[in-house]
Coordinates of C-alpha atoms in Angstrom, one line a residue:
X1 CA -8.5 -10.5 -33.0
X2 CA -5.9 -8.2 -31.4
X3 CA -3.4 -10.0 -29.1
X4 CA -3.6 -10.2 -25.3
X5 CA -2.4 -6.9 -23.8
X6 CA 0.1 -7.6 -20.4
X7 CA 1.1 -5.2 -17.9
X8 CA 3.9 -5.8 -15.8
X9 CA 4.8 -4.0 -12.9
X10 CA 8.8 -4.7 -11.2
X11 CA 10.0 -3.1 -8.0
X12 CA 12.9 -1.6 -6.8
X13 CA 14.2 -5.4 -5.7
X14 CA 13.6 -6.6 -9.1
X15 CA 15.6 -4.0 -10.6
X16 CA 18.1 -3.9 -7.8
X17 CA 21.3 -5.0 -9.6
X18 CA 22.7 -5.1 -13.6
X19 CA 22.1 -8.9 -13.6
X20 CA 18.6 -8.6 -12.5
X21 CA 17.7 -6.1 -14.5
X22 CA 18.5 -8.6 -17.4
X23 CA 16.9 -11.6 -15.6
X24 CA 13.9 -9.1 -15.7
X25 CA 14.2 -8.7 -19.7
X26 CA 14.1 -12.6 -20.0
X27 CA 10.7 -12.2 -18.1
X28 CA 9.4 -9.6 -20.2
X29 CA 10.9 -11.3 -23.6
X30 CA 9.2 -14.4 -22.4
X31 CA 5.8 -13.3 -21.8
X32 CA 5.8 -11.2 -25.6
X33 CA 7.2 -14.3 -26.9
X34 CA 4.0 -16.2 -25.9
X35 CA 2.2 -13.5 -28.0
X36 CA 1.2 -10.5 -25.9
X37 CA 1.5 -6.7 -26.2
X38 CA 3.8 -6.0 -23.0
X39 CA 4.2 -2.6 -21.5
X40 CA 6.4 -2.8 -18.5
X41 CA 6.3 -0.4 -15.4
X42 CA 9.5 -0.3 -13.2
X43 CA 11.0 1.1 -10.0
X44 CA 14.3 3.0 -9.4
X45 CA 16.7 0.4 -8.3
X46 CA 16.7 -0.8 -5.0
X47 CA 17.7 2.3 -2.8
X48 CA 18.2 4.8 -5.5
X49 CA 15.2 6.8 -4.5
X50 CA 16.5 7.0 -0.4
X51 CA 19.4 8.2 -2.1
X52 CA 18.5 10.7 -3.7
X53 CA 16.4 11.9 -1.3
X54 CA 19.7 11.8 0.9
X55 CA 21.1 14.4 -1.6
X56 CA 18.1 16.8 -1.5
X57 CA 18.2 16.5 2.0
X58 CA 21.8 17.3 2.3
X59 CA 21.4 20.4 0.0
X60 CA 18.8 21.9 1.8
X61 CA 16.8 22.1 5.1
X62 CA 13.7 23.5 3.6
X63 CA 11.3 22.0 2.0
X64 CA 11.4 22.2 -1.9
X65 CA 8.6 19.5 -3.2
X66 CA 9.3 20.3 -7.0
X67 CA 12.7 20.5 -6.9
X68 CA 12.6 17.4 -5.0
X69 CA 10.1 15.5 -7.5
X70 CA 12.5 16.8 -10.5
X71 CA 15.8 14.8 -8.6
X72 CA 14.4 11.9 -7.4
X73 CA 12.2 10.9 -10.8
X74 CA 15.6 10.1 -12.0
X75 CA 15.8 6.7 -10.4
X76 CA 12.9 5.7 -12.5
X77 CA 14.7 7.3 -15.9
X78 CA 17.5 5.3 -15.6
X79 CA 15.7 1.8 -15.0
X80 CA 13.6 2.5 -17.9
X81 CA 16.4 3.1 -20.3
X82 CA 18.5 0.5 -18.5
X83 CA 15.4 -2.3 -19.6
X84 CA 15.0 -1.0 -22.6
X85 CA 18.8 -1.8 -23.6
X86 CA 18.7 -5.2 -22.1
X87 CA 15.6 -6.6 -24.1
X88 CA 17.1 -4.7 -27.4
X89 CA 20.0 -7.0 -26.7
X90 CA 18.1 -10.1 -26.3
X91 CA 16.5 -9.2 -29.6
X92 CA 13.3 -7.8 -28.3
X93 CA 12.5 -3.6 -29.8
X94 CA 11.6 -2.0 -26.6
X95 CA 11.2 1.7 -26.1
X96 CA 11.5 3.6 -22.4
X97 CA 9.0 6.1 -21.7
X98 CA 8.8 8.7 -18.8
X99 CA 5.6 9.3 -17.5
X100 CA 5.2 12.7 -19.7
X101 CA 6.1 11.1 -22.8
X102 CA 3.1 8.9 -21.9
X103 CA 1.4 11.3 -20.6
X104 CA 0.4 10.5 -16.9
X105 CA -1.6 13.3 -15.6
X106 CA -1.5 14.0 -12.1
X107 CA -2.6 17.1 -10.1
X108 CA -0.4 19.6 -8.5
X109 CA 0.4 17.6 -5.4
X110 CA 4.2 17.2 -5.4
X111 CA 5.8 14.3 -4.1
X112 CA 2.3 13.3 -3.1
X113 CA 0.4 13.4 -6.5
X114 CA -2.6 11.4 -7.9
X115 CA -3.0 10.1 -10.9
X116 CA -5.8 12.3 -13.0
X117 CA -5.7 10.7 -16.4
X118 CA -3.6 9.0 -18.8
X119 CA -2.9 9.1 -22.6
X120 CA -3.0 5.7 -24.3
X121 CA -2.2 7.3 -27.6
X122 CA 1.7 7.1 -27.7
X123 CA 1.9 3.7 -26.0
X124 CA -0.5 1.7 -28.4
X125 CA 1.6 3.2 -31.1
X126 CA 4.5 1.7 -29.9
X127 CA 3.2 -1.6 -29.6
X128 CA 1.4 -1.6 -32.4
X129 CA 5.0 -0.9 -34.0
X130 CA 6.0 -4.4 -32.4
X131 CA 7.4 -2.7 -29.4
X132 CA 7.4 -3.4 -25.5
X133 CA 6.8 -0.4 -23.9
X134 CA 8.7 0.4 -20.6
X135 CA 7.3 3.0 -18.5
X136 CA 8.8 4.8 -15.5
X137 CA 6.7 3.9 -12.3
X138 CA 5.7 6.6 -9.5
X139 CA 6.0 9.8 -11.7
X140 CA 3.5 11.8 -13.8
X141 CA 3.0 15.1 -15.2
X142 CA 0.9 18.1 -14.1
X143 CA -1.4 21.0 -16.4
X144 CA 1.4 22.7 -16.1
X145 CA 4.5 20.6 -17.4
X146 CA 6.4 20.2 -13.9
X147 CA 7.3 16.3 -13.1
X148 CA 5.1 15.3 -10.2
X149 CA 6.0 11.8 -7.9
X150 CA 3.1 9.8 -6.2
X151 CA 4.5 8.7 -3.3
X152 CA 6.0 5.4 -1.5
X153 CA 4.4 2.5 -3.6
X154 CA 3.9 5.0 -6.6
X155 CA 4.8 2.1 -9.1
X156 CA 2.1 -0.2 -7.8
X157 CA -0.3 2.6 -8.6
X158 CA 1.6 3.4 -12.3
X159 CA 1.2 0.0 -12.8
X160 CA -2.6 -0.5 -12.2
X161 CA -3.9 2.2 -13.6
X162 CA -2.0 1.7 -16.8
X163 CA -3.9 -1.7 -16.8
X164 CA -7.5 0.5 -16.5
X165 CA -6.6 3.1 -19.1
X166 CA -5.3 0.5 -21.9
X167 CA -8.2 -2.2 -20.9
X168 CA -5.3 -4.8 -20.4
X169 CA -6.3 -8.0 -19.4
X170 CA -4.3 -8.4 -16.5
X171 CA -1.6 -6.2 -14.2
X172 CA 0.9 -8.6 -13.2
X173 CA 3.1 -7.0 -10.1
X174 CA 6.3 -8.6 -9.8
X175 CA 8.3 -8.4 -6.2
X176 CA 10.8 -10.5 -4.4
X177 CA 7.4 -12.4 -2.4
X178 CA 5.5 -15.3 -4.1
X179 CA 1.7 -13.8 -3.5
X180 CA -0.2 -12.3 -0.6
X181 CA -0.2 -14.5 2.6
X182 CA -2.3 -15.3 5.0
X183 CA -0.1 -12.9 7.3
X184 CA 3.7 -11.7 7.5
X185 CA 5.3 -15.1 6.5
X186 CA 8.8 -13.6 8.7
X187 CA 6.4 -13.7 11.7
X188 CA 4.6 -16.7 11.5
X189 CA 6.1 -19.5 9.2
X190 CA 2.7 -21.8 8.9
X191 CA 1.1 -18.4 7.1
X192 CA 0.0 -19.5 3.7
X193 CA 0.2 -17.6 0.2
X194 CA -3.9 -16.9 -1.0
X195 CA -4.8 -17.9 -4.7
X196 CA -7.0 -15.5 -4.6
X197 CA -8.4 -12.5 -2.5
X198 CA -11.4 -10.1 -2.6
X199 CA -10.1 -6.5 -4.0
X200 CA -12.1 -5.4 -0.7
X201 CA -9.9 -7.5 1.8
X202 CA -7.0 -6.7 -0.3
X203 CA -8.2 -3.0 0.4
X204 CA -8.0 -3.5 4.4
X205 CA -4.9 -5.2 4.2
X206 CA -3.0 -2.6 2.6
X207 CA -4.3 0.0 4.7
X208 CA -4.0 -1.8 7.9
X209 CA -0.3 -2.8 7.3
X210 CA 0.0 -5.4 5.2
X211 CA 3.7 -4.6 2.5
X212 CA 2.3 -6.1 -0.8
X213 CA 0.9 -3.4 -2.6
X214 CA 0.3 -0.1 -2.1
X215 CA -3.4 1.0 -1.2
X216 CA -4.0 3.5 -3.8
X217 CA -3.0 0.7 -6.7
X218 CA -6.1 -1.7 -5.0
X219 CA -8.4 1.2 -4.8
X220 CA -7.4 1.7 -8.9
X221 CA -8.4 -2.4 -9.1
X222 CA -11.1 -2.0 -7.5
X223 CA -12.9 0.6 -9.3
X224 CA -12.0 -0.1 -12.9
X225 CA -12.2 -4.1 -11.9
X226 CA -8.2 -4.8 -13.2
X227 CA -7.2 -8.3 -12.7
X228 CA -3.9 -8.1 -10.3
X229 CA -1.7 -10.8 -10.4
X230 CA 0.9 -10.4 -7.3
X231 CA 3.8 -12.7 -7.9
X232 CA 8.0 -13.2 -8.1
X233 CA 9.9 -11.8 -9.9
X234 CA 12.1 -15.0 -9.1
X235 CA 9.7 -18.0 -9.0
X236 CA 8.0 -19.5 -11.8
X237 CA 5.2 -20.8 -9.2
X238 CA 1.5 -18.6 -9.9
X239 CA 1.0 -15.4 -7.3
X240 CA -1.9 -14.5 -5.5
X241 CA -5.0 -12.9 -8.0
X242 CA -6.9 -10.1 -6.6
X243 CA -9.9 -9.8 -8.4
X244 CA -13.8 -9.5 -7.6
X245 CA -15.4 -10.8 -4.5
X246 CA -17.3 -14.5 -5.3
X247 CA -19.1 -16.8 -3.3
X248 CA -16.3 -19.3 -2.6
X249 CA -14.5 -16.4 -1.1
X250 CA -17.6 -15.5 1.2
X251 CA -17.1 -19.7 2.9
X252 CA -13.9 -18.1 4.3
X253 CA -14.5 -16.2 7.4
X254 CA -11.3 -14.9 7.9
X255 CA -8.6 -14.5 4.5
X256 CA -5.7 -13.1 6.8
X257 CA -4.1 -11.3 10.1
X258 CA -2.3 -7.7 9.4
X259 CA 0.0 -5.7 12.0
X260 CA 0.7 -2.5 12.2
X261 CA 3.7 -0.6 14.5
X262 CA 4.2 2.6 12.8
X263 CA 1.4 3.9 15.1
X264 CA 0.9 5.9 18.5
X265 CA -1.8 6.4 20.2
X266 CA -2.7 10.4 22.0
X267 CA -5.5 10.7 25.2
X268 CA -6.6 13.7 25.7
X269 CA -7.9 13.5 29.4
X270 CA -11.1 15.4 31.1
X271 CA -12.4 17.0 27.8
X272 CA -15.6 19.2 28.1
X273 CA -18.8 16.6 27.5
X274 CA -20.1 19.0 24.4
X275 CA -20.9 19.1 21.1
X276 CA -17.9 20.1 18.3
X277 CA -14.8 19.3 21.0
X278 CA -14.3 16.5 18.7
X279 CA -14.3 18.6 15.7
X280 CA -12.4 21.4 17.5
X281 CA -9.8 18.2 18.3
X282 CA -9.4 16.7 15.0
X283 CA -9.9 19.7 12.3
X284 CA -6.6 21.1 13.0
X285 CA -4.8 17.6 12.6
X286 CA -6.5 17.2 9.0
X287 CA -5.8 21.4 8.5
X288 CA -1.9 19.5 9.0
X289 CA -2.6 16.3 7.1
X290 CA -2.6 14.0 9.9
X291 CA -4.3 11.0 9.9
X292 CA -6.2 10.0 12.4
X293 CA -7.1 6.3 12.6
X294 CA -8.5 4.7 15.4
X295 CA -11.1 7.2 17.6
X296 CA -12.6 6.0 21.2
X297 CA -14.3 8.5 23.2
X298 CA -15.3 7.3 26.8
X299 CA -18.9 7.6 28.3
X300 CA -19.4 11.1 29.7
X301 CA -18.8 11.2 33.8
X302 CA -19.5 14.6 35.5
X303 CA -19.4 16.3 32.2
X304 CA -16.4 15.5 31.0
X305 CA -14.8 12.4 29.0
X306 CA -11.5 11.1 27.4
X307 CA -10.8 11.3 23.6
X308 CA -8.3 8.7 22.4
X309 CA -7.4 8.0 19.1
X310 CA -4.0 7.4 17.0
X311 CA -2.0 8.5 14.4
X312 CA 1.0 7.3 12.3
X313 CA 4.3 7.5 14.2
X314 CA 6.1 9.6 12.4
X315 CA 3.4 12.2 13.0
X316 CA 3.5 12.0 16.5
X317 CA 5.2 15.0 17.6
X318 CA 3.6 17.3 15.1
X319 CA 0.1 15.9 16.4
X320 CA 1.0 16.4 19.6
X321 CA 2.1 19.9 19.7
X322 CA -1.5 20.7 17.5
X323 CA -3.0 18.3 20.2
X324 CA -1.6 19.6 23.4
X325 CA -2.5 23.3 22.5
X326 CA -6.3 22.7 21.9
X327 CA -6.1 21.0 25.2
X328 CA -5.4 24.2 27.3
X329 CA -7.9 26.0 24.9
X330 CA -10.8 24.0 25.8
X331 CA -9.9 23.1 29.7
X332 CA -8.9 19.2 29.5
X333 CA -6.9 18.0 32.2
X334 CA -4.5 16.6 30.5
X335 CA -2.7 14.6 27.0
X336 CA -1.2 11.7 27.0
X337 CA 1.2 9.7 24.4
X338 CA 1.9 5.8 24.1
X339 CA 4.4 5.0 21.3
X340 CA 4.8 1.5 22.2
X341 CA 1.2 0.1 21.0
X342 CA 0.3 -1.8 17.6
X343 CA -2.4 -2.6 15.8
X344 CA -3.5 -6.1 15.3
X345 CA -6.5 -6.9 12.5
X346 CA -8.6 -10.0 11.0
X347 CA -9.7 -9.3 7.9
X348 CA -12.2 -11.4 5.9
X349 CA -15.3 -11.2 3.8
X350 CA -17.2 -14.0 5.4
X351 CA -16.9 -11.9 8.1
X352 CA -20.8 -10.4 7.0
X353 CA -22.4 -13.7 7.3
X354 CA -20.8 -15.4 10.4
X355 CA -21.7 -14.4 13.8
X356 CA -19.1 -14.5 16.7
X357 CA -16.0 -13.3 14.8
X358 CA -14.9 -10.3 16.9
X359 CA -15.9 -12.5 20.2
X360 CA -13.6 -15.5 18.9
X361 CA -11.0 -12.4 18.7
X362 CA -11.0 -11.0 22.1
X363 CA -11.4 -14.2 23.6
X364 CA -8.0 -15.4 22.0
X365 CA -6.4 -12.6 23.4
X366 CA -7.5 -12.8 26.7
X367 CA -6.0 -16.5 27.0
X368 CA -3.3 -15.3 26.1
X369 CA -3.2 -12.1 28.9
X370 CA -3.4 -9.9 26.2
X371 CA -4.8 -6.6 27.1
X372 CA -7.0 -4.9 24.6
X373 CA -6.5 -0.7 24.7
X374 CA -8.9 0.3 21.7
X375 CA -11.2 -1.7 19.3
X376 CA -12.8 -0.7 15.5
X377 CA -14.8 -3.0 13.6
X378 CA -16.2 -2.6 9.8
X379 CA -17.8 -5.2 8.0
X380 CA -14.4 -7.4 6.9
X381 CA -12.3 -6.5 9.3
X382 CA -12.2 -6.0 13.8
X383 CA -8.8 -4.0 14.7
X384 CA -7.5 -3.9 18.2
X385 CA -4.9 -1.7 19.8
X386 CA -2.4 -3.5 22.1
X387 CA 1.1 -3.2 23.3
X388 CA 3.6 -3.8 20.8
X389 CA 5.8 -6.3 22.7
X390 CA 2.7 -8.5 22.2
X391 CA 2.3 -8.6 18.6
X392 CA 4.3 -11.8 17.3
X393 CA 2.4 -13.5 20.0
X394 CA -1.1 -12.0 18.9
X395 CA -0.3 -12.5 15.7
X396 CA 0.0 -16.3 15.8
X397 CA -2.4 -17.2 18.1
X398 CA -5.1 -15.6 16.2
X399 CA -3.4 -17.0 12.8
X400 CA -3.9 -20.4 14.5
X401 CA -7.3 -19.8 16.4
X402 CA -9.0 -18.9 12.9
X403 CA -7.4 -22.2 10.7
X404 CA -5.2 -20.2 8.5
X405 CA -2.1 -22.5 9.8
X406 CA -0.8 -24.4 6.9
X407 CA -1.3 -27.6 7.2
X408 CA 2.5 -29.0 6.1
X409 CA 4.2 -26.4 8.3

């Protein structure tokens, strides 16, 4: 019986200094020392990769994704080898790996790429040659050789689909938190850290705001049902497991409260009551790759109506030059722009069997003068827009209206 097969994921915190980056071998040495295959995925150190971008950008104006990709994978080379040294000198063979010596196939999509496929061959070598294998997060390969980067939270990703390819039995991510809480513990200090959460509320989380991992990492989980273990890289103390959705889980109505302020929200005003505007509204923005998130469109009076919805903040400008264009091609009256809203969500998978949820919601606002702008609902989770000076305050009262106060605090 082959041994248990670890996958360890430590961020840019983690590797942030030369004495953490040993404290992180001790980690690593420990765990092969209980008898498991380890292969290790790490970040650049803590603010390498802003830096580096900070030197493309200071080169050049223009856009040059490849280039780009080719300079900031560094951060990632140099924590690998970096590891690699410090468990040699603890006694443990280790051996770095980029992501093409693995290989990690990704498509074309500079500093943007998704993961395609990825070669196990090389890395079960390795271990099987009593190695742990350290990997450089957030980088991959394309068809045609060129270094490709995945984007903000690219390691979380490296690490969990690592975990599906080799069939490990479980992705541990390490960061400088102790799990996934019930919301931003910063904000609200009763929040309390989750043993365990539903890969489908993890999902919402992540996209609605919530820092712990990245979304595409979840959606990896989720669809090749990889046990993620969040957890710190300083603590001893067990994380937060994100795994499959059971019926314990189900007797909790709501598992947490995400916030969102890196959004503002665009109204185009008087807009022609007819069939297509709102494709005629939102193609272009998806022609730009801007996402659109939240979408209200008012009841039709006289033949015309008001489209609302909202995109991230730092697309604002480019939305609203698409936006404000379209509006003088098809008659509206007007466009307007609020950059001072948030977005405020429950999120829980009891949510499908208990009635009154989104009710409970609005009516804890409303005590609280809270003025609701927009509203979106799926089955686990109700969103609402509001102004952002009222989010701590949202926040908390909802954290306390559904029980998810600790009890100690």
């Amino acid at each position: 019986m082959s041994k248990p097969l670890v996958v360890q994921k430590y961020g840019g915190t983690s590797m942030g200094s030369v004495e953490r980056i040993q404290h992180v071998a001790r980690r690593v040495k420990q765990t092969a020392d209980a008898g498991n295959r380890v292969v290790v995925v790490v970040s650049a150190m803590s603010g390498e990769t802003d830096r580096l971008l900070g030197l493309c950008q200071a080169i050049s104006s223009n856009s040059h994704p490849r280039e780009a990709d080719q300079v900031v994978a560094t951060g990632e080379q140099v924590s690998i080898g970096l590891l690699a040294m410090a468990l040699r000198d603890l006694g443990q063979n280790a051996v770095s790996l980029l992501g093409s010596q693995v290989a990690i196939r990704t498509d074309r999509a500079h500093t943007k790429a998704r993961i395609q496929a990825i070669e196990g061959d090389r890395i079960f070598r390795e271990l099987d040659a009593g190695r742990v294998v350290v990997v450089a997060g957030f980088q991959g390969i394309d068809d045609d050789g060129n270094v490709t980067t995945l984007g903000r939270g690219g390691s979380d990703t490296t690490g969990v689909a690592l975990a599906a390819a080799l069939k490990a039995d479980v992705c541990e991510i390490y960061t400088d938190v102790t799990g996934v809480f019930t919301t931003d513990p910063n904000m609200v200090p009763k929040a309390r850290k989750l043993a365990r959460v539903s890969y489908e509320e993890m999902l919402e989380m992540a996209s609605l705001g919530a820092k712990v991992l990245a979304l595409r990492s979840v959606e990896f989980g989720a669809k090749y049902s990889v046990k993620i273990h969040v957890r710190s890289t300083f603590s001893e103390e067990e994380g937060t497991v994100v795994c499959q959705e059971d019926e314990e889980m189900e007797n909790v109505v709501v598992s947490g409260i995400t916030y969102n302020k890196n959004e503002s929200k665009i109204a185009v005003r008087g807009v022609p009551d007819q069939p297509g505007v709102a494709a005629r509204l939102l193609s272009p923005l998806a022609e730009a790759n801007i996402v659109v998130d939240m979408i209200v469109q008012n009841l039709s009076a006289q033949g015309h109506t008001d489209f609302t919805f909202t995109v991230p903040k730092s697309d604002t400008n480019a939305a609203l030059e698409i936006v404000e264009r379209l509006a003088k091609e098809l008659g509206a009256t007007g466009v307007e722009c609020d950059r001072g809203i948030a977005k405020v969500s429950i999120v829980g998978v009891g949510m499908r069997s208990h009635a009154g949820v989104a009710s409970k919601m609005f009516q804890t606002l409303a005590a609280e003068n809270i003025n609701i702008q927009m509203i979106s609902t799926s089955e686990i989770k109700v969103s609402v827009v509001i102004d952002e000076k009222y989010v701590e305050l949202a926040v908390r009262v909802l954290h306390s209206a559904f029980g998810l106060d600790a009890p100690d605090a």
